[in-house]
XYZ file of C-alpha atoms in Angstrom:
331
model
C 82.638 14.402 8.002
C 83.887 13.229 11.701
C 81.626 10.131 13.271
C 79.929 12.526 15.690
C 78.489 14.776 12.702
C 77.532 11.730 10.983
C 75.707 10.292 13.911
C 73.891 13.474 14.513
C 72.788 13.745 10.871
C 71.468 9.928 10.829
C 69.603 10.871 14.175
C 67.876 14.100 12.137
C 67.014 11.904 9.173
C 65.284 9.436 11.429
C 63.486 11.956 13.509
C 62.096 13.241 10.198
C 61.159 9.853 8.988
C 59.429 9.654 12.136
C 57.652 12.623 11.904
C 56.234 11.781 8.282
C 55.168 8.548 9.708
C 53.319 9.835 12.493
C 51.375 12.356 10.235
C 50.771 9.432 7.830
C 49.256 7.309 10.678
C 47.222 10.423 11.455
C 45.226 10.481 8.156
C 45.302 6.712 7.957
C 41.774 5.123 7.678
C 40.245 4.161 11.265
C 40.086 0.464 12.168
C 36.688 -0.634 13.138
C 38.041 -2.681 16.002
C 39.858 0.784 17.855
C 36.829 3.131 16.877
C 35.624 5.129 18.112
C 38.383 6.781 20.277
C 37.157 10.512 20.048
C 34.111 12.647 19.342
C 31.848 11.950 16.692
C 30.447 14.602 14.732
C 26.784 14.505 12.789
C 26.322 16.974 10.314
C 22.780 18.450 9.482
C 22.815 20.373 6.179
C 19.890 22.208 7.277
C 19.078 24.829 9.967
C 18.568 23.954 13.606
C 14.633 23.124 13.810
C 14.040 21.007 10.950
C 13.306 17.539 11.108
C 16.657 16.290 10.328
C 18.283 18.261 12.825
C 15.336 16.946 15.170
C 16.189 13.482 14.535
C 20.105 14.144 15.166
C 19.342 15.587 18.441
C 17.002 12.948 19.551
C 19.428 9.844 18.441
C 22.565 11.867 19.658
C 22.870 11.278 23.123
C 21.581 7.359 22.766
C 24.098 6.825 20.206
C 26.901 8.703 22.619
C 25.745 6.290 25.513
C 26.121 3.229 23.274
C 29.612 4.491 21.729
C 31.190 5.784 24.688
C 31.991 9.135 22.993
C 30.231 12.585 22.486
C 28.136 12.851 19.909
C 28.086 16.752 18.274
C 25.513 17.831 15.923
C 26.538 20.453 13.728
C 24.321 22.492 11.399
C 26.114 23.661 8.344
C 23.339 24.731 6.204
C 23.162 26.667 2.630
C 22.708 25.995 -1.122
C 19.382 23.799 -0.680
C 21.923 21.271 1.768
C 24.479 21.061 -0.811
C 26.864 22.664 1.541
C 26.706 20.567 4.279
C 26.401 17.382 2.239
C 29.370 18.323 0.213
C 31.426 18.613 3.491
C 30.722 15.515 4.582
C 31.327 13.957 0.945
C 34.825 15.032 1.662
C 35.706 14.444 5.070
C 38.387 11.562 6.141
C 36.482 8.086 5.939
C 37.376 7.339 9.396
C 33.859 7.090 11.098
C 34.268 10.636 12.975
C 31.947 12.600 10.480
C 28.617 11.388 9.459
C 25.616 13.049 7.769
C 21.892 13.166 8.522
C 19.931 13.808 5.102
C 16.663 13.859 3.502
C 15.069 12.601 0.414
C 16.262 16.141 -1.144
C 19.861 14.251 -1.076
C 19.000 12.573 -4.316
C 16.857 15.400 -5.805
C 19.450 18.094 -5.627
C 22.243 16.814 -8.234
C 19.249 17.302 -11.215
C 17.923 20.639 -9.586
C 20.973 22.493 -9.286
C 23.703 23.075 -11.941
C 26.538 21.877 -9.873
C 26.703 19.943 -6.597
C 29.854 18.911 -4.545
C 28.906 14.970 -4.264
C 27.592 12.311 -6.196
C 24.834 10.581 -4.425
C 25.737 7.081 -5.677
C 29.449 7.071 -5.065
C 30.171 9.921 -2.513
C 29.172 8.279 0.323
C 28.662 4.853 2.465
C 24.994 4.405 3.423
C 24.416 3.671 6.973
C 20.618 3.161 7.052
C 17.172 5.034 6.825
C 16.132 6.200 9.937
C 12.443 7.559 9.654
C 9.721 8.264 7.140
C 7.752 11.216 7.131
C 3.873 11.179 5.459
C 2.829 13.382 2.927
C -0.863 14.360 2.341
C -2.787 15.821 -0.521
C -5.080 18.486 0.707
C -7.637 21.120 -0.392
C -9.062 24.562 0.501
C -12.662 23.776 2.057
C -13.999 26.062 -0.366
C -12.964 24.074 -3.396
C -15.628 21.767 -4.784
C -14.231 18.494 -3.989
C -14.708 15.886 -0.901
C -12.760 13.104 -2.479
C -9.806 12.791 -4.558
C -11.679 11.638 -7.489
C -13.663 14.621 -7.419
C -10.949 16.969 -7.250
C -9.487 15.376 -9.979
C -12.655 15.718 -12.262
C -12.526 19.439 -11.647
C -8.693 19.792 -12.511
C -9.879 18.045 -15.783
C -13.084 19.940 -16.432
C -11.056 23.125 -16.109
C -7.705 22.782 -17.270
C -5.087 25.373 -15.954
C -8.088 27.246 -13.471
C -6.944 25.959 -10.221
C -3.182 26.232 -8.745
C -1.166 24.220 -6.310
C 1.344 25.856 -3.644
C 4.779 24.252 -2.854
C 7.479 25.763 -0.335
C 9.568 26.477 -3.607
C 10.864 25.104 -6.917
C 12.307 21.763 -6.509
C 11.133 20.635 -2.833
C 9.983 17.409 -2.375
C 6.425 19.020 -2.312
C 6.798 20.363 -5.494
C 8.219 17.269 -6.923
C 5.283 15.010 -5.244
C 2.574 17.395 -7.241
C 4.454 16.978 -10.577
C 4.695 13.223 -10.116
C 0.693 13.208 -8.898
C 0.162 15.109 -12.279
C 2.001 12.586 -14.227
C 0.064 9.623 -13.205
C -3.497 11.552 -12.976
C -3.278 14.193 -15.996
C -4.250 16.633 -13.758
C -3.721 19.809 -15.550
C -2.968 22.641 -12.456
C -0.760 25.536 -12.037
C 2.296 25.542 -9.837
C 2.795 28.485 -7.620
C 6.063 27.933 -5.634
C 6.587 30.291 -2.339
C 9.860 30.963 -0.597
C 9.085 28.638 2.282
C 6.013 26.518 3.994
C 4.675 29.511 5.817
C 3.504 31.369 2.767
C 2.301 28.414 0.631
C 0.163 27.163 3.449
C -1.264 30.460 4.326
C -2.300 31.192 0.662
C -3.957 27.594 0.683
C -6.013 28.453 3.707
C -6.716 31.787 2.183
C -7.976 30.127 -1.054
C -5.700 31.823 -3.187
C -4.247 28.536 -4.117
C -6.833 25.620 -4.281
C -4.318 22.309 -3.351
C -1.139 21.389 -1.742
C 1.047 18.435 -1.082
C 2.417 19.096 2.523
C 3.712 16.995 5.759
C 1.076 15.108 7.641
C 2.282 16.820 10.692
C 1.259 19.988 9.530
C -1.838 19.447 8.009
C -3.350 17.568 10.892
C -4.479 20.424 13.237
C -5.536 22.251 10.230
C -7.801 19.271 9.091
C -9.127 18.822 12.894
C -9.857 22.633 12.918
C -11.563 22.528 9.407
C -9.227 24.844 7.803
C -7.906 22.127 5.275
C -9.642 19.050 3.597
C -7.226 16.378 3.224
C -8.295 13.935 0.583
C -5.468 11.485 0.534
C -2.119 9.922 1.965
C 0.564 9.784 -0.384
C 2.021 6.512 0.692
C 1.070 2.833 0.821
C -0.532 2.838 4.121
C -3.000 4.855 5.945
C -1.538 7.545 8.398
C -2.494 6.170 12.146
C -3.653 9.624 12.977
C -5.563 10.266 10.190
C -6.811 6.803 9.549
C -10.160 7.970 7.894
C -8.024 9.577 5.024
C -7.768 6.980 2.246
C -4.239 6.411 0.460
C -3.707 7.247 -3.276
C -3.969 3.633 -4.198
C -7.391 3.378 -2.724
C -8.394 6.532 -4.555
C -7.225 4.941 -7.699
C -4.177 6.456 -8.210
C -1.165 4.240 -8.623
C 2.791 5.212 -8.960
C 2.634 8.633 -7.032
C 3.314 7.558 -3.484
C 6.152 9.397 -1.875
C 8.927 8.101 0.512
C 10.026 11.312 2.507
C 12.833 9.544 4.207
C 15.521 10.489 6.540
C 18.669 8.434 7.037
C 22.095 8.640 8.095
C 25.474 8.235 5.536
C 29.187 8.381 5.887
C 31.939 9.333 3.537
C 32.686 6.696 0.894
C 35.276 3.994 1.877
C 34.274 4.297 5.387
C 35.435 0.649 6.715
C 32.434 -1.677 6.651
C 32.898 -2.556 10.747
C 32.275 0.965 11.176
C 29.220 1.424 8.919
C 27.898 -2.008 10.176
C 28.222 -1.156 13.827
C 26.506 2.248 13.392
C 23.594 0.498 11.590
C 23.324 -1.925 14.631
C 23.035 1.020 17.174
C 20.717 3.015 15.710
C 18.356 0.336 14.928
C 18.557 -0.733 18.525
C 18.065 2.990 19.429
C 15.176 3.281 17.117
C 13.386 0.139 18.955
C 13.311 2.160 22.051
C 9.792 3.041 22.972
C 10.385 6.257 24.207
C 12.559 7.184 20.615
C 9.398 5.917 18.684
C 7.049 8.142 20.675
C 9.418 11.204 20.358
C 9.317 10.604 16.657
C 5.512 10.063 16.286
C 5.020 13.772 17.900
C 7.228 15.172 14.869
C 5.113 12.937 12.535
C 7.726 10.537 11.843
C 8.060 7.203 11.415
C 10.827 4.883 12.564
C 11.862 3.010 9.296
C 15.180 1.049 10.000
C 16.855 -0.511 7.213
C 20.498 -2.057 6.423
C 23.108 -0.338 4.554
C 22.124 -2.491 1.592
C 18.563 -1.834 1.596
C 19.428 2.064 2.227
C 21.689 2.119 -0.958
C 18.978 0.500 -2.985
C 16.725 2.795 -2.152
C 19.054 5.964 -2.720
C 19.542 4.528 -6.262
C 16.022 3.886 -7.105
C 14.691 7.264 -5.780
C 17.451 9.308 -7.558
C 16.509 7.176 -10.715
C 12.676 8.202 -10.108
C 13.274 11.755 -9.401
C 15.681 12.177 -12.286
C 12.878 10.910 -14.555
C 10.138 13.260 -12.883
C 12.375 16.222 -13.324
C 13.335 15.743 -16.759
C 9.322 14.909 -17.748
C 8.002 18.203 -15.539
C 10.629 20.180 -17.464
C 12.252 21.874 -14.201
C 15.229 23.484 -14.625
C 18.301 23.439 -12.860
C 18.745 26.487 -10.337
């Protein structure tokens, strides 16, 4: 081999090595001190118009201003949120693909035969963003004006009355099953394919009770179409301060946290997670953001990555137990 051919061959090998190094650099984890350098995507695993989607689109522009990069909200609905959630779980842990989710995140693994993520190991929790209040309501023709009277009716006539939910395994369904476990109420479950049909039949008296979001119940309560008997949370709801909590009605252990939060793929650098948490906390402290969430029936609820991780773990254990005890089978 001549010297010129040898030199050309060495140059070819060096070039190939350089290409390989560049490719590896492209897949290397992002460094917190150089992040972000391009647009960030927040994946919402449900359709547009849901509370998660609204939250992402309210927070997104403010986060974009703080980080100096565009924030893209991408809806990836399907399979009760599992498609979009699985997509983020398997995304590169570089801070450019995030997930805005809801408490169903910890319910789905026990409600489906297979899910593409593990709620405890597939993600790096960034922080809780907001809470949505749930209330226990009955049709006005149901013979109860207090929760105690409703429980007395359920116990006096086991299996006679029915409650509605938007579907098997929804938070409203599990919240009512949790309520039944702590009160001994014997009331039949009627699942619907969405909230609209469930609420229509509740108003019509085909079913007698339902646990539903406070912002949905408020106008129906004000018009006299629903009777709201209790709030399923530790504190009274400001826009319904005349409605007592479960605890005030003597029901303990049935409070439900309908939380919304943001996560990143597991192994995302701690520096990126901490910065996102810090920036989102500052956004949630803005009066205009609080006002926007109030109109959606949501309350700002910022916490730390560690606190959010603890909430995920405790709720995963709690709802796993409820699903098992209630005999709810995977879809």
